[in-house]
Coordinates of C-alpha atoms in Angstrom, one line a residue:
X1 CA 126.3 -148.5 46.2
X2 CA 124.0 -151.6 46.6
X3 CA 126.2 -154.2 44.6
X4 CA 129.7 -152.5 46.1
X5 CA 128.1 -153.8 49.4
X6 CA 127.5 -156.9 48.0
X7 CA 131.1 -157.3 46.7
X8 CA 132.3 -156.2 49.6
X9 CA 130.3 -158.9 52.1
X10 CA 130.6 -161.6 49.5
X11 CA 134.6 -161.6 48.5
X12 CA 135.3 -160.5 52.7
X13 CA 133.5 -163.8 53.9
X14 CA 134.9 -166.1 51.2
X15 CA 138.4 -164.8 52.1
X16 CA 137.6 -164.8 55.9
X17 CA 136.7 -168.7 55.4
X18 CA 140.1 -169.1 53.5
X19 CA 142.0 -167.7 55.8
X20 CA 140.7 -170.0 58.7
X21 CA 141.4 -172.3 56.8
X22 CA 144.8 -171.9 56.8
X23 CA 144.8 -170.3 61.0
X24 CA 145.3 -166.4 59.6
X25 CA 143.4 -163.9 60.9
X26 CA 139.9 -162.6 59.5
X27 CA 141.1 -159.0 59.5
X28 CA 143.8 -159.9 57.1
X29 CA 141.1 -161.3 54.7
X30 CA 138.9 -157.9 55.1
X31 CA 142.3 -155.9 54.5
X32 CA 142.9 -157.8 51.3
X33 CA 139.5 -157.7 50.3
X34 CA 139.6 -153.8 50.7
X35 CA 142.9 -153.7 48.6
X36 CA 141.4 -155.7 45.5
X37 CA 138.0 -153.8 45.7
X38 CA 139.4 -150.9 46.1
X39 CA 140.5 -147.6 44.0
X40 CA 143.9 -148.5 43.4
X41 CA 143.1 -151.8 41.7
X42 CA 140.0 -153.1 40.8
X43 CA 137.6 -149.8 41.6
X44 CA 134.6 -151.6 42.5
X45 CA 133.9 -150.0 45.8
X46 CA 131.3 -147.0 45.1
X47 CA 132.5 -142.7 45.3
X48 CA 129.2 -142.8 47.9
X49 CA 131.0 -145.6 50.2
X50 CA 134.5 -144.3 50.0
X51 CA 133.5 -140.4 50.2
X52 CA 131.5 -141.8 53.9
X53 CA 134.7 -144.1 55.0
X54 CA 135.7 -142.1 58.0
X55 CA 132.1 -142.7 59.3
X56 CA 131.8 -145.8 58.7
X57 CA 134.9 -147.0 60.3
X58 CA 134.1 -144.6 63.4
X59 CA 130.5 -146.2 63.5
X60 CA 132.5 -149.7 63.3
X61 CA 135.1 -148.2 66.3
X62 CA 132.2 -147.1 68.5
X63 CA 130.5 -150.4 68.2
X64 CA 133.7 -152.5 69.6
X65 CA 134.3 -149.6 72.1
X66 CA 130.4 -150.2 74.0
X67 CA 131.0 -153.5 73.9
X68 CA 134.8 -153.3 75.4
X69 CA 133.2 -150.9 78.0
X70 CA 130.3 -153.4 79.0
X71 CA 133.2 -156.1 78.7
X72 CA 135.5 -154.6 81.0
X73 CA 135.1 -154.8 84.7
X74 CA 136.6 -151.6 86.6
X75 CA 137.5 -153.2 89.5
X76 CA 140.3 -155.1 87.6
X77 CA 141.5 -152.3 86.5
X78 CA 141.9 -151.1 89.8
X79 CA 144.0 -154.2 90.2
X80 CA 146.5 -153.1 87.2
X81 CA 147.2 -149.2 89.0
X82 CA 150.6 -147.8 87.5
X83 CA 151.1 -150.3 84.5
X84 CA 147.7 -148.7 83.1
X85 CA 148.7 -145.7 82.9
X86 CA 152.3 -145.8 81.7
X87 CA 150.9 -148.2 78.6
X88 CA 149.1 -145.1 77.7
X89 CA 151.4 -143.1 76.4
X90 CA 154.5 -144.7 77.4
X91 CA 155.1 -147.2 74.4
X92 CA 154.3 -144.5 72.0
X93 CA 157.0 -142.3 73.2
X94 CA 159.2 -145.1 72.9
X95 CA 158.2 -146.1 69.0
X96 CA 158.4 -142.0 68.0
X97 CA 162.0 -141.9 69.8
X98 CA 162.7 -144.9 67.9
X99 CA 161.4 -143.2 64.6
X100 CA 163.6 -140.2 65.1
X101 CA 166.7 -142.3 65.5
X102 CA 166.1 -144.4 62.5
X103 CA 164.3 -142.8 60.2
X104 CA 167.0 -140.1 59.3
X105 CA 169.7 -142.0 58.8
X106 CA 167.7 -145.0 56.7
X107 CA 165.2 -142.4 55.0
X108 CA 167.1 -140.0 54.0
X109 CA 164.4 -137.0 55.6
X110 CA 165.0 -134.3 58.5
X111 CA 164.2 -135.1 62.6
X112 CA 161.1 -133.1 62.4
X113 CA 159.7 -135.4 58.8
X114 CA 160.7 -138.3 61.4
X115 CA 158.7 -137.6 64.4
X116 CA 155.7 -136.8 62.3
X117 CA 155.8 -140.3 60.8
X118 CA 156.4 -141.6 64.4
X119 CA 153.2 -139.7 65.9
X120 CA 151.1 -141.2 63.1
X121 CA 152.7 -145.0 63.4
X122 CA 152.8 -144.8 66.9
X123 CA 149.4 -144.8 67.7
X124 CA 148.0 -148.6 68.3
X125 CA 144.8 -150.1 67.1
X126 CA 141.6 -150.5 69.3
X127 CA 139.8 -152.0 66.4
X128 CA 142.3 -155.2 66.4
X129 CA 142.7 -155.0 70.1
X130 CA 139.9 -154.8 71.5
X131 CA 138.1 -157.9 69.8
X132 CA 141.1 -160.1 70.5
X133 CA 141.1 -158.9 74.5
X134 CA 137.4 -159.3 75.0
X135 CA 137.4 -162.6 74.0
X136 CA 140.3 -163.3 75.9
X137 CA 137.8 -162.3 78.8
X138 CA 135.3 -164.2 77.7
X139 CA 137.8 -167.5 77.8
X140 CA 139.3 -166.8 81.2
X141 CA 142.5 -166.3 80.3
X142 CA 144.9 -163.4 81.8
X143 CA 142.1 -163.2 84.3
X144 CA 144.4 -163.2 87.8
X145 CA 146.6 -160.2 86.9
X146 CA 144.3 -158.3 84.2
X147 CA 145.9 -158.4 81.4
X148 CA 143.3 -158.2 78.8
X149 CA 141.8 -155.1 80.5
X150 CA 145.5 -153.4 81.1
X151 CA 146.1 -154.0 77.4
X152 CA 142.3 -152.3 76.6
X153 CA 142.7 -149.1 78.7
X154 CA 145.8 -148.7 77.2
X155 CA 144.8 -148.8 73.7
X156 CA 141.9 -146.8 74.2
X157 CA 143.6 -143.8 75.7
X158 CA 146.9 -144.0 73.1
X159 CA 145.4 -142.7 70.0
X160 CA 144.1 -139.4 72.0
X161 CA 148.0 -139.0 73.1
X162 CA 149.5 -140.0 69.8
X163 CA 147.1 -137.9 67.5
X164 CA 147.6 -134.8 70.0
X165 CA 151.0 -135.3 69.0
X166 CA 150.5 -135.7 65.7
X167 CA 148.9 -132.1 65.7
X168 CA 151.6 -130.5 67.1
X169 CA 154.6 -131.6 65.3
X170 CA 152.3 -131.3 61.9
X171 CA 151.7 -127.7 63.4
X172 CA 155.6 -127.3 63.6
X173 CA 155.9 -128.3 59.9
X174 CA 153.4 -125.8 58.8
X175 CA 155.5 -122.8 60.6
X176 CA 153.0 -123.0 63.4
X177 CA 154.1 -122.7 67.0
X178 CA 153.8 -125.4 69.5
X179 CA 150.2 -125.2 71.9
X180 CA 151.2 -126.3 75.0
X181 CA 148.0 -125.7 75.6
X182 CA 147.4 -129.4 73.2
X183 CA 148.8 -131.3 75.8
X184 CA 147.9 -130.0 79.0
X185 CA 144.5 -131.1 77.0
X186 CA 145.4 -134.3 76.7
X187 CA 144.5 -135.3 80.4
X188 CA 141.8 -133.0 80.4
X189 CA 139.9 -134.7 77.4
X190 CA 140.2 -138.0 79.2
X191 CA 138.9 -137.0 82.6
X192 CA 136.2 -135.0 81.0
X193 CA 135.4 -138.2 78.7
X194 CA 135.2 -140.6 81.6
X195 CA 132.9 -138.3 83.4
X196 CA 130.3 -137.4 81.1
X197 CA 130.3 -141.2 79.9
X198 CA 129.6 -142.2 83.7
X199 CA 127.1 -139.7 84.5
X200 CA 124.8 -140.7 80.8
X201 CA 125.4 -144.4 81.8
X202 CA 123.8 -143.7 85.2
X203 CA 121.3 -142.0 83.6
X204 CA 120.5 -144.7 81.0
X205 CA 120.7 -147.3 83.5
X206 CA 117.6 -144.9 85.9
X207 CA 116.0 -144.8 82.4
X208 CA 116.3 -148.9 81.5
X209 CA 115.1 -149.7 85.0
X210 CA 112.0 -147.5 85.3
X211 CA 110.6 -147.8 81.2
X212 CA 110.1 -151.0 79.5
X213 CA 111.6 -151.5 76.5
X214 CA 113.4 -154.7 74.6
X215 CA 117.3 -155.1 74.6
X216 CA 117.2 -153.4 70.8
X217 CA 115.9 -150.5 71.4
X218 CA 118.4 -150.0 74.8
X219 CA 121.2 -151.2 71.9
X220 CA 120.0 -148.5 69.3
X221 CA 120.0 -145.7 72.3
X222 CA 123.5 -146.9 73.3
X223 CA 124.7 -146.4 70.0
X224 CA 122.8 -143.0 68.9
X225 CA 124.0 -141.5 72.3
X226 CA 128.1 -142.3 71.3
X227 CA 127.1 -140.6 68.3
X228 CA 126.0 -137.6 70.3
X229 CA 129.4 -138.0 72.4
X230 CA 131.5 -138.6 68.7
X231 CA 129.7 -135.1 67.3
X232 CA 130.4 -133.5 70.8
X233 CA 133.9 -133.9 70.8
X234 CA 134.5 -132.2 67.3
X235 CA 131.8 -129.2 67.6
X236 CA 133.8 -128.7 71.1
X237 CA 137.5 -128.3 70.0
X238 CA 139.5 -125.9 70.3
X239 CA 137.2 -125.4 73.2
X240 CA 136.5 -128.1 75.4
X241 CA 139.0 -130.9 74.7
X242 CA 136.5 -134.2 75.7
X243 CA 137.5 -137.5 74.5
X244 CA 134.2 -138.9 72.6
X245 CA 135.7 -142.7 72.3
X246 CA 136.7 -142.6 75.8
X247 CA 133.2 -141.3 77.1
X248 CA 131.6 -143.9 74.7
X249 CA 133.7 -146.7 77.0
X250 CA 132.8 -145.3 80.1
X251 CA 129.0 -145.4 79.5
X252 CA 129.6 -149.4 78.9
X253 CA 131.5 -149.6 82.0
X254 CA 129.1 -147.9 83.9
X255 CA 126.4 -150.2 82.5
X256 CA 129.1 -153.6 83.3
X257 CA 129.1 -151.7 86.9
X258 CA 125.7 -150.7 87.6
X259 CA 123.4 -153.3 86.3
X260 CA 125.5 -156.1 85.0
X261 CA 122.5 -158.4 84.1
X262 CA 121.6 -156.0 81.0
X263 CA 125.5 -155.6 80.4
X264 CA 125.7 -159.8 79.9
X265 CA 121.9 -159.6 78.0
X266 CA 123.6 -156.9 75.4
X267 CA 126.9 -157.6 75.0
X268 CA 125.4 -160.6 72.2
X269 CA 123.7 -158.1 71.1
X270 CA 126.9 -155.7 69.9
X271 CA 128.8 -159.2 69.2
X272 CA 126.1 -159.2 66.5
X273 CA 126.2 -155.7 65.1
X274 CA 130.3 -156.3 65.6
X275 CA 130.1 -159.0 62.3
X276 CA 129.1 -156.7 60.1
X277 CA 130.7 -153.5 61.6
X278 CA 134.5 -155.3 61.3
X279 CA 134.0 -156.7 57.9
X280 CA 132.9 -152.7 56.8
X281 CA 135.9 -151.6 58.9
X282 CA 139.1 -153.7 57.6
X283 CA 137.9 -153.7 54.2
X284 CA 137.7 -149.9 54.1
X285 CA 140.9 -149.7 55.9
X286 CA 142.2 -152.4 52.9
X287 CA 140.2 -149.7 50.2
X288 CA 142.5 -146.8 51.6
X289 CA 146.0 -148.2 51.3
X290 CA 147.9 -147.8 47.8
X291 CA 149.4 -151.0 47.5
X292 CA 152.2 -149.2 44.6
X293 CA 153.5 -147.0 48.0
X294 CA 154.3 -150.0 49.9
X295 CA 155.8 -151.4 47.1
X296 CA 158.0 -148.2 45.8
X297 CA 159.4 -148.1 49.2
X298 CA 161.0 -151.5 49.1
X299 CA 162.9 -153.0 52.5
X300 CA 163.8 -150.2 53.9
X301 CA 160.4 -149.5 55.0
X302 CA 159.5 -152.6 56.3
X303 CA 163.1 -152.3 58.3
X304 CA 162.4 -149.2 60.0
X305 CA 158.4 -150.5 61.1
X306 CA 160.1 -153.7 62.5
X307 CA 163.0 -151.9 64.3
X308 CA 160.6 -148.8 65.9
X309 CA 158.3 -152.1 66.9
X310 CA 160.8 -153.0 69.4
X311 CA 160.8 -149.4 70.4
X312 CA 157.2 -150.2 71.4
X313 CA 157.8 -153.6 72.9
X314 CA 160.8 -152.1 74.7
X315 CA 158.5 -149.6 76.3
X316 CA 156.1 -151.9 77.3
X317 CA 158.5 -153.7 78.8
X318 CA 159.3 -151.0 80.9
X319 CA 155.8 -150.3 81.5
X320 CA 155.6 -153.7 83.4
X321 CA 158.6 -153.8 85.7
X322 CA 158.0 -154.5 89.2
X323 CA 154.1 -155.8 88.4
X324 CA 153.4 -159.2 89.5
X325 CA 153.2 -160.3 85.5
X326 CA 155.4 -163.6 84.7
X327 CA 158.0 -163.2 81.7
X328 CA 155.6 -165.2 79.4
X329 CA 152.5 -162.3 80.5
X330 CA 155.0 -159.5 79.7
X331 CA 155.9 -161.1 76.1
X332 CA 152.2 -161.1 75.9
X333 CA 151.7 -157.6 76.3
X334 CA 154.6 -156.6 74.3
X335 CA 153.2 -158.9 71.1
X336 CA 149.9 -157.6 71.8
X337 CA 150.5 -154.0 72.2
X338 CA 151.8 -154.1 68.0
X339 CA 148.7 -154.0 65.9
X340 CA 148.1 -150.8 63.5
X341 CA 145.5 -150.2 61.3
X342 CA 142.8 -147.4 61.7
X343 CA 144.2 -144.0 63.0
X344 CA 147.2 -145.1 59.8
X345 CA 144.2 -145.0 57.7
X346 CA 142.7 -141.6 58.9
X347 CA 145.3 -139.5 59.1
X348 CA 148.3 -141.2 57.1
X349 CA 147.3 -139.4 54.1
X350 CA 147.2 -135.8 56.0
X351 CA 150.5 -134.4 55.6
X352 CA 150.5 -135.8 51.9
X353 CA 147.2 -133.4 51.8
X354 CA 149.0 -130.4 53.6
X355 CA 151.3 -130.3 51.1
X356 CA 154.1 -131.1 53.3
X357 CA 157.3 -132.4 51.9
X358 CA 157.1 -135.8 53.7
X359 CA 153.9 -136.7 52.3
X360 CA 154.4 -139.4 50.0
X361 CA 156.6 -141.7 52.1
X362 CA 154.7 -140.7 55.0
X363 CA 151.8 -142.0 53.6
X364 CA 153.8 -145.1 52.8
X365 CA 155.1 -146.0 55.6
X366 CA 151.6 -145.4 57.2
X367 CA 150.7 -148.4 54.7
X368 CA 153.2 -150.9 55.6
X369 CA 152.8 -150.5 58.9
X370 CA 149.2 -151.1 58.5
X371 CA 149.9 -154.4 56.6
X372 CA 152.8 -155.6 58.9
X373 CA 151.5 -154.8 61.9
X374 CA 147.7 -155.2 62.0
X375 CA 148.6 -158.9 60.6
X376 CA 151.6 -159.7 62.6
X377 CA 150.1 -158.4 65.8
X378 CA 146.8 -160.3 65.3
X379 CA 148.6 -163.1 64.5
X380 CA 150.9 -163.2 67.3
X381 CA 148.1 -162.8 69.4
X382 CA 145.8 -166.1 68.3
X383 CA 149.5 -167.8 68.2
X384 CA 150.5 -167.1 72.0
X385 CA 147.5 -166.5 74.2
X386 CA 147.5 -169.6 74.7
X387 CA 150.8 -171.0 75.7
X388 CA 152.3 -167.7 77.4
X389 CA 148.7 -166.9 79.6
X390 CA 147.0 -168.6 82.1
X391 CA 143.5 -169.8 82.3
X392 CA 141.6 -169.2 85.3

């Protein structure tokens, strides 16, 4: 386990380096690295890394989810209103409409194969997103009309949508019936999130202010209580549908709201741990894709990723009519709102697992859409920040 971590840190940061070199993103490098480490070429990643993945890449997503939350200031999201919630699950309706339309007629597989493949590609990628929008904070730039926050709440509420989804028409497949009852949870898990994050960050805050303790230890009780939240969620459903990564936001927000000098002394802190946690993240993303899937499936998948993309950017579009946003802001959001990569990884494989019939090229579009998109839609984003938003 020891010298897979070492392989793992070395060949990610000597790639990394390499790709600056060159402008392409780091999390194309850590992909890559992933891929060459990984069981489907050179096997050098340990059983006791790859049997923990899920885990790890959750530890990795709750790490850039505190920080988003201490990052993003509620009252410009206030500013946003209607745009902020449409991007929730808007853009994904439009990408598994587009999926249904396509898929049959290029692919060869039934309407029902088609929108289970679009509930699993449909669902966008906080762990690209949300690094790329809080340092778009941190530079100023988007800053009058909010965009870097409207493109975080949106990617942060997605996934729940898309993987409720994903559950019911998998559920379908499987001769189940349909549980309404799945998507009436889908608001419910969110309010419930934001809630119980808000009350534990006013708690923590009482608790920060009246004991003395140094910024790591607050950073280490910020983490273990997501962890709690993470654990929560899954012990609670089927019961209580509560959205753990949402709650985990809210108790940054909460923090950003309520005591903002210990949001601004932290957020370093998690920009820190977030080094190590996205190198562990992409490269085990990289470790989970079968490179001879992408391969066997030749140009008609990357066709029908690229066309269901301008599903999505189609339904952002939409999404940001009548908003004060300039043409260049909306072309922002729509290239931004692209990247895939992690909910891909965790649950592209399922249906392959169920036994389902569209397993197998499930699974591989799940894998070129991880390598188009979480590379295209990073680097569209460090291409155009620049030129199409403003700095204020």
């Amino acid at each position: 386990m020891i010298i897979s971590l070492a392989y793992i840190f070395i060949l990610g940061m000597s790639l990394s380096w390499c790709f600056k070199k060159i402008k392409f993103p780091n999390l194309l490098a850590y992909i890559i690295t992933g891929i060459i480490l990984g069981p489907y070429a050179l096997n050098l990643i340990d059983d006791s890394i790859l049997n923990i993945s899920s885990e790890l890449r959750q530890i990795a997503l709750i790490i850039i989810l505190i920080r988003a939350g201490i990052t993003l200031n509620i009252s410009d999201l206030k500013k946003v209103g209607r745009p902020a919630i449409l991007m929730c699950f808007l853009p994904a309706c439009f990408e598994m409409m587009g999926m249904c339309l396509i898929a049959p007629k290029l692919l060869n597989i039934s309407l029902l194969d088609s929108a289970i493949m679009g509930a699993i590609i449909a669902a966008v990628s906080p762990a690209v997103i949300v690094p790329k929008m809080i340092k778009l904070i941190d530079e100023g730039y988007g800053k009058e009309n909010s965009i870097p926050q409207l493109i975080l709440a949106g990617a942060s509420v997605d996934d729940v949508f898309v993987i409720v989804m994903f559950t019911a028409f998998t559920g379908l497949a499987s001769g189940e019936n349909i549980n309404i009852g799945e998507f009436i949870g889908i608001p419910i898990s969110i309010i419930l999130g934001v809630i119980l994050g808000l009350i534990t960050g006013i708690i923590l805050i009482k608790l920060f202010k009246k004991v003395h303790m140094r910024d790591t230890v607050k950073v280490v009780i910020l983490l273990s209580t997501s962890f709690i939240f993470v654990t929560l969620e899954n012990r609670l459903k089927g019961i209580i549908p509560i959205s753990g990564l949402i709650a985990v936001m809210s108790v940054g927000i909460a923090i950003n709201k309520k005591y903002e000098i210990l949001a601004k002394r932290i957020t370093g802190k998690f920009a820190k741990l977030w080094v190590v946690a996205e190198i562990m993240l992409f490269v085990l993303v990289g470790a989970s894709v079968n490179i001879n899937y992408a391969l066997n499936s030749g140009i008609k998948g990357v066709i029908l990723i690229l066309c269901v993309l301008l599903f999505r950017m189609l339904g952002v579009f939409i999404c940001l009519i009548k908003t004060k946003l300039s043409n260049k802001e909306k072309l922002f959001c729509m290239i931004a709102y692209t990247p895939k990569a992690t909910v891909q990884a965790a649950i592209g494989g399922v249906p392959l697992a169920m036994g389902l019939g569209c397993g197998e090229i499930v699974l591989t579009i799940a894998v070129i859409a991880i390598l188009i998109t979480a590379t295209l839609g990073a680097f569209g984003i460090d291409l155009s920040y620049k030129k199409l938003l403003i700095r204020n």
